[in-house]
Amino acid sequence: MYSFSECLLLVASLLLHNANIAAGRIALSDTETSIKVEKCGKPEFQSIQDIPLDGNIPLSPRGPYKTSGGPIQGKLNVHVVPHTHDDVGWLKTVDQYFYGRNSSIQNAAVQFIIDTVVLALEENPDRKFIYVEIAFFKRWWDEQSPAKQASVKRLVVNGQLEFINGGWCMSDEAAPFYVDMVDQQTLGHLFLKEHFGEKAAPRAGWQIDPFGHSNFMATAYALMGMDSWFFGRIDYQDRAKRENQTTLEMVMHPSASLGSSVDIFTGVTRGYGFPSGFCWEHNQDDPICDDPRMEEINVKSRVDDFVSAALEQAEHYANKDGNIMFTMGEDFCYENAFPWFVNMDKLIHYVNLDGRVNAFYSTPSMYTDAKHAANVTWTTKTDDWFPYCDGSATYDPSTARIDTNDGHAQWTGYFTSRAALKRNVRAASSLLQSCRQLGLLQHAHASKDAWCPPPFEAAVAGSSLWEGLGLAQHHDAVSGTSKQHVADDYAVHLQRGSDACQASMAGALEQLSGAGQLVYCPKLNESICEATTLWTEGNISVVVYNPLGQERVEFLRIPIGASGGVSVIDATTFQCVEAQIVAESTGGRTLAVEAALPATGYSVYTLVAGAGPQCRAADTSERRLVSPSGSNSIQNAMLRVVVDPATNQLAALENKKIGKTVRMTQWWGYYIASDGHHQEARERLGQASGAYIFRPACAEGDVEPCLPTSVAESGSGNSSRPNTTILE
């Protein structure tokens, strides 16, 4: 009997034997034909001639397949990286993507991706898989039995399942605020640390789908302890040049102030899909057929295709270190993981028997280790990768010229798409920070006199909003590039989290201030607050919290229902507070109060119907018309801002400290969107302006700049700037 390793040596010797026969270097004798192979996998063959070949590759139908391995010096090493890219919302909502609902839009069910990947990894310890979106993984994890969770932990410990990026989502890099980008990463990493320990901390940043990249991400990933960053989208002209110069991999040096401590190895992948012809999602491409009883054995042709793809990619990536990465996956791939892994097992086995390249299961971390081990000198980059523009181009190194016929595909539209959602995300982020602060203050207040401090509930109170904000950082969420019903769903998640945080904040301020039962008023911008508009007599407390780290003076506008006068008292100092009642055009009344707020603290004001014991009632302001020939201005100790009363637009800005006034014109305009059907040079027919791409309907090559249409002149179609008179 032969062991598996002996079997492989025998197969290798048979390969050499057959090659020598074909070359005429040896003659086939009766002795040689009677060599007996007792057992070498399945099925059994009795002689050299009985081992089936496809070309010069011996077949191993039904296995076993040798899938272990790693980089070999002097070989072209192909790192086969199985992965899936699972958007936490885009064409479908995050819930629909997880469970597989709404298949009329897109076939995708993340729960089955993770289910079948885990089962496939359990079958073969050589198999590997990387996963990114912790928002999905946590949902799946929470539904698993303890036995299944234990099995997954073993896969992580064994290095078969590796978490990379590790954020709640794969965030956008242009529209989010940096605090929110870090927050969503923190949320995902905390989950990984809790359930898998510190050794599961992601080593690689994986931003393969966002529409352009910020050098801040390089800084952030390095500070998070990662040693590599991979992404798939850069400007097509930049890509053409880098492919020619083999500089698609480099070291990012993103911060002059932080220096080399945040330098990070960076790779631009070839998109993030599989090599052409090697997708087994829903049996899209041909499987590896190695059964000699079949008429359509294709092992050699499939190996040739794989090797050709590897050699072509190596021209742009190998960079003398002999390592390239094949990203084996795409959007929502591996819904049935078994066709993928069965075919990859065969492919790795037969490619290595062929011998022209060395293939093995790998991860971005293993790939980075191989790159570092090669001790190659890399180019550096310091700046952003914005804006992203897609297309095709060629680079001529002899003239340093980039030739392209593409155009009008600058992905800058999403910088402003769905502005209301962007504002909603920003407001929710501010609310979450306030919610956390008050939770900490409440915890400290309750703990200072206690032998055993109560449990800290601030993180729990804000977890719903934290998760909602984590979803909203996704590159199809805050970017504004999702479908309308998906954008609505993001807003629902944010609102649910905001409601929970507001209730938590009210409870914290009740305990801290002793002001009695409090309710949060989130619609003051609409002059809506039931607690104050239903109040008509006696007194009521208003608690105002300042989350900033410095003192501030804020003018509060509180809608009131009391029909008479109102006086305001500082509940801490018992001093009277200046206030004024403003009659609104809608018929209601608003109390304006000048509130002095401490840093990261709160102030309590008592509103008294009528005059207080020592404070007079606030005056009711009168509405006055400003003469059109005059001007309005507001000022502080440093600046004076002048507004034109005829247009209510900014007219001048005075720096009082240096005595300099700058006159200015303010105007509003809009661009007519291109429908993508203009006949121009470098035309990309059908490339319309939209959520992703900003493309105004302007003729290319015009001498005059492409100006927006003025709102004031839109009726006449005039695109010139309005002639506004500046008044002081």
CSV table of C-alpha atoms in Angstrom, one decimal, residues 172-404:
chain,number,residue,atom,x,y,z
A,172,ASP,CA,-17.8,54.6,2.0
A,173,GLU,CA,-14.7,56.9,2.1
A,174,ALA,CA,-16.0,60.2,0.7
A,175,ALA,CA,-19.3,61.0,2.4
A,176,PRO,CA,-18.9,59.8,6.0
A,177,PHE,CA,-17.5,61.8,8.8
A,178,TYR,CA,-14.3,60.3,10.1
A,179,VAL,CA,-15.8,59.7,13.6
A,180,ASP,CA,-18.5,57.5,12.1
A,181,MET,CA,-16.0,55.5,10.0
A,182,VAL,CA,-14.0,54.7,13.1
A,183,ASP,CA,-17.1,53.9,15.0
A,184,GLN,CA,-18.4,51.3,12.6
A,185,GLN,CA,-15.0,49.7,12.6
A,186,THR,CA,-15.0,49.7,16.4
A,187,LEU,CA,-18.4,48.1,16.5
A,188,GLY,CA,-17.3,45.2,14.3
A,189,HIS,CA,-14.0,44.7,16.1
A,190,LEU,CA,-15.6,44.6,19.5
A,191,PHE,CA,-17.8,41.7,18.3
A,192,LEU,CA,-14.8,39.8,17.0
A,193,LYS,CA,-12.9,40.4,20.2
A,194,GLU,CA,-15.8,39.3,22.4
A,195,HIS,CA,-16.4,36.0,20.5
A,196,PHE,CA,-13.0,35.1,19.0
A,197,GLY,CA,-10.4,36.9,21.0
A,198,GLU,CA,-7.7,39.3,20.1
A,199,LYS,CA,-6.0,36.8,17.8
A,200,ALA,CA,-8.9,37.2,15.4
A,201,ALA,CA,-8.2,41.0,15.0
A,202,PRO,CA,-8.2,41.8,11.3
A,203,ARG,CA,-4.8,42.3,9.7
A,204,ALA,CA,-6.0,43.6,6.3
A,205,GLY,CA,-8.1,46.5,5.2
A,206,TRP,CA,-10.4,45.3,2.4
A,207,GLN,CA,-12.2,48.2,0.6
A,208,ILE,CA,-12.8,46.5,-2.8
A,209,ASP,CA,-16.0,48.2,-3.8
A,210,PRO,CA,-16.2,51.9,-2.6
A,211,PHE,CA,-16.0,54.6,-5.3
A,212,GLY,CA,-12.6,56.1,-4.6
A,213,HIS,CA,-10.3,56.1,-1.6
A,214,SER,CA,-9.0,58.4,1.1
A,215,ASN,CA,-5.6,58.5,2.6
A,216,PHE,CA,-7.4,58.7,5.9
A,217,MET,CA,-8.3,55.1,5.6
A,218,ALA,CA,-4.7,54.2,5.3
A,219,THR,CA,-3.9,56.1,8.5
A,220,ALA,CA,-6.9,54.6,10.3
A,221,TYR,CA,-6.1,51.0,9.3
A,222,ALA,CA,-2.5,51.4,10.3
A,223,LEU,CA,-3.6,52.8,13.7
A,224,MET,CA,-5.9,49.9,14.1
A,225,GLY,CA,-3.0,47.5,13.8
A,226,MET,CA,-3.5,46.4,10.2
A,227,ASP,CA,-0.5,45.9,8.0
A,228,SER,CA,-2.1,45.9,4.5
A,229,TRP,CA,-4.9,47.6,2.6
A,230,PHE,CA,-6.5,46.4,-0.6
A,231,PHE,CA,-9.1,48.0,-2.9
A,232,GLY,CA,-10.4,47.6,-6.4
A,233,ARG,CA,-11.3,51.0,-7.9
A,234,ILE,CA,-8.9,53.7,-9.1
A,235,ASP,CA,-9.1,56.1,-12.0
A,236,TYR,CA,-8.8,54.1,-15.2
A,237,GLN,CA,-6.0,56.3,-16.6
A,238,ASP,CA,-4.0,55.9,-13.4
A,239,ARG,CA,-4.6,52.1,-13.6
A,240,ALA,CA,-3.4,51.9,-17.2
A,241,LYS,CA,-0.1,53.7,-16.3
A,242,ARG,CA,0.4,51.6,-13.1
A,243,GLU,CA,-0.3,48.3,-14.9
A,244,ASN,CA,2.4,49.2,-17.4
A,245,GLN,CA,4.9,50.2,-14.7
A,246,THR,CA,3.9,47.4,-12.3
A,247,THR,CA,3.1,49.9,-9.5
A,248,LEU,CA,-0.3,48.7,-8.6
A,249,GLU,CA,1.1,47.7,-5.3
A,250,MET,CA,2.9,50.2,-3.1
A,251,VAL,CA,3.4,51.6,0.4
A,252,MET,CA,1.0,54.3,1.4
A,253,HIS,CA,2.6,57.1,3.4
A,254,PRO,CA,-0.6,58.9,4.4
A,255,SER,CA,0.5,61.3,7.2
A,256,ALA,CA,3.6,63.5,7.3
A,257,SER,CA,2.9,64.3,11.0
A,258,LEU,CA,2.6,60.6,12.0
A,259,GLY,CA,5.4,59.5,9.8
A,260,SER,CA,6.3,55.9,9.1
A,261,SER,CA,4.2,54.6,12.0
A,262,VAL,CA,1.2,54.7,9.7
A,263,ASP,CA,2.8,53.5,6.5
A,264,ILE,CA,0.9,50.5,5.2
A,265,PHE,CA,1.3,48.1,2.3
A,266,THR,CA,-1.3,48.8,-0.3
A,267,GLY,CA,-2.6,46.8,-3.2
A,268,VAL,CA,-5.0,47.7,-6.1
A,269,THR,CA,-6.7,44.5,-7.0
A,270,ARG,CA,-8.0,43.7,-10.5
A,271,GLY,CA,-11.5,44.7,-9.6
A,272,TYR,CA,-12.5,42.1,-7.0
A,273,GLY,CA,-14.0,39.4,-9.1
A,274,PHE,CA,-12.8,36.0,-10.2
A,275,PRO,CA,-10.6,35.4,-13.3
A,276,SER,CA,-12.7,35.2,-16.4
A,277,GLY,CA,-14.2,31.7,-16.8
A,278,PHE,CA,-13.8,30.6,-13.1
A,279,CYS,CA,-17.2,31.4,-11.5
A,280,TRP,CA,-19.2,28.6,-10.2
A,281,GLU,CA,-22.1,30.6,-8.7
A,282,HIS,CA,-25.2,28.8,-9.9
A,283,ASN,CA,-22.9,26.8,-12.2
A,284,GLN,CA,-22.1,29.8,-14.3
A,285,ASP,CA,-18.8,28.5,-15.8
A,286,ASP,CA,-17.7,25.0,-16.7
A,287,PRO,CA,-16.8,22.8,-13.8
A,288,ILE,CA,-13.6,20.7,-13.7
A,289,CYS,CA,-14.5,17.4,-15.4
A,290,ASP,CA,-11.9,14.8,-14.5
A,291,ASP,CA,-13.8,11.5,-14.8
A,292,PRO,CA,-12.2,9.4,-17.6
A,293,ARG,CA,-15.6,7.8,-18.3
A,294,MET,CA,-16.8,11.2,-19.6
A,295,GLU,CA,-16.4,12.4,-23.2
A,296,GLU,CA,-15.8,16.0,-22.1
A,297,ILE,CA,-12.8,15.8,-19.9
A,298,ASN,CA,-11.5,19.4,-19.6
A,299,VAL,CA,-8.7,19.3,-17.0
A,300,LYS,CA,-6.0,20.4,-19.4
A,301,SER,CA,-8.0,23.2,-20.9
A,302,ARG,CA,-9.1,24.5,-17.5
A,303,VAL,CA,-5.5,24.3,-16.2
A,304,ASP,CA,-4.3,26.1,-19.4
A,305,ASP,CA,-6.9,28.9,-18.8
A,306,PHE,CA,-5.8,29.3,-15.2
A,307,VAL,CA,-2.1,29.4,-16.0
A,308,SER,CA,-2.7,31.9,-18.9
A,309,ALA,CA,-4.7,34.2,-16.5
A,310,ALA,CA,-1.9,33.9,-13.9
A,311,LEU,CA,0.9,34.7,-16.3
A,312,GLU,CA,-1.1,37.7,-17.7
A,313,GLN,CA,-1.7,39.1,-14.2
A,314,ALA,CA,1.9,38.5,-13.2
A,315,GLU,CA,3.0,41.0,-15.9
A,316,HIS,CA,1.4,43.8,-13.9
A,317,TYR,CA,1.7,42.5,-10.3
A,318,ALA,CA,4.6,40.0,-9.7
A,319,ASN,CA,7.2,42.8,-9.3
A,320,LYS,CA,10.0,40.3,-9.0
A,321,ASP,CA,8.6,38.8,-5.8
A,322,GLY,CA,6.6,36.0,-7.7
A,323,ASN,CA,3.3,36.4,-5.8
A,324,ILE,CA,-0.1,37.3,-7.3
A,325,MET,CA,-3.6,37.2,-5.8
A,326,PHE,CA,-6.7,35.7,-7.5
A,327,THR,CA,-9.8,37.1,-5.8
A,328,MET,CA,-12.2,34.1,-6.1
A,329,GLY,CA,-15.6,35.7,-5.6
A,330,GLU,CA,-17.9,38.6,-6.3
A,331,ASP,CA,-21.1,40.2,-5.0
A,332,PHE,CA,-23.1,37.6,-2.9
A,333,CYS,CA,-21.1,34.6,-4.2
A,334,TYR,CA,-21.0,31.2,-2.4
A,335,GLU,CA,-24.7,31.0,-1.7
A,336,ASN,CA,-23.9,27.4,-2.4
A,337,ALA,CA,-20.2,27.1,-1.5
A,338,PHE,CA,-19.8,23.5,-2.5
A,339,PRO,CA,-19.5,23.9,-6.3
A,340,TRP,CA,-16.9,26.6,-5.6
A,341,PHE,CA,-14.7,24.6,-3.3
A,342,VAL,CA,-15.0,21.3,-5.1
A,343,ASN,CA,-13.8,22.9,-8.3
A,344,MET,CA,-11.1,25.0,-6.6
A,345,ASP,CA,-9.8,21.8,-4.9
A,346,LYS,CA,-9.5,20.1,-8.3
A,347,LEU,CA,-8.0,23.2,-9.9
A,348,ILE,CA,-5.3,23.6,-7.3
A,349,HIS,CA,-4.5,19.9,-7.5
A,350,TYR,CA,-4.2,19.8,-11.3
A,351,VAL,CA,-2.5,23.2,-11.7
A,352,ASN,CA,0.3,22.0,-9.3
A,353,LEU,CA,0.6,18.7,-11.1
A,354,ASP,CA,1.0,20.7,-14.3
A,355,GLY,CA,3.8,22.6,-12.6
A,356,ARG,CA,4.0,25.8,-14.5
A,357,VAL,CA,2.7,27.9,-11.6
A,358,ASN,CA,2.1,27.1,-7.9
A,359,ALA,CA,-1.5,27.6,-6.6
A,360,PHE,CA,-2.8,27.3,-3.1
A,361,TYR,CA,-5.6,28.6,-0.8
A,362,SER,CA,-4.6,31.8,0.7
A,363,THR,CA,-5.8,35.1,2.4
A,364,PRO,CA,-4.8,38.7,2.1
A,365,SER,CA,-2.7,38.3,5.3
A,366,MET,CA,-0.8,35.4,3.8
A,367,TYR,CA,-0.3,37.3,0.6
A,368,THR,CA,1.1,40.3,2.5
A,369,ASP,CA,3.4,38.1,4.4
A,370,ALA,CA,4.8,36.7,1.1
A,371,LYS,CA,5.2,40.2,-0.2
A,372,HIS,CA,7.2,41.3,2.9
A,373,ALA,CA,9.3,38.2,2.8
A,374,ALA,CA,10.4,39.0,-0.8
A,375,ASN,CA,12.3,42.1,0.5
A,376,VAL,CA,11.3,44.2,-2.5
A,377,THR,CA,11.5,48.0,-2.6
A,378,TRP,CA,8.1,49.6,-3.3
A,379,THR,CA,7.0,52.9,-4.6
A,380,THR,CA,5.1,55.2,-2.2
A,381,LYS,CA,1.9,57.3,-2.4
A,382,THR,CA,0.7,60.0,0.0
A,383,ASP,CA,-2.5,61.5,-1.3
A,384,ASP,CA,-6.1,60.4,-2.0
A,385,TRP,CA,-7.5,58.3,-4.8
A,386,PHE,CA,-10.4,60.7,-5.6
A,387,PRO,CA,-12.2,61.2,-7.8
A,388,TYR,CA,-12.8,57.7,-9.2
A,389,CYS,CA,-13.4,57.5,-12.9
A,390,ASP,CA,-14.1,54.3,-14.8
A,391,GLY,CA,-13.2,53.5,-18.4
A,392,SER,CA,-10.5,52.0,-20.5
A,393,ALA,CA,-7.2,53.4,-21.6
A,394,THR,CA,-3.7,52.4,-22.8
A,395,TYR,CA,-0.4,53.8,-21.7
A,396,ASP,CA,2.5,54.3,-24.1
A,397,PRO,CA,5.7,54.3,-22.1
A,398,SER,CA,7.8,55.7,-25.0
A,399,THR,CA,5.8,58.9,-25.0
A,400,ALA,CA,4.4,58.8,-21.4
A,401,ARG,CA,1.0,59.3,-23.1
A,402,ILE,CA,-2.3,57.8,-22.0
A,403,ASP,CA,-4.7,57.2,-24.9
A,404,THR,CA,-8.4,56.9,-24.2
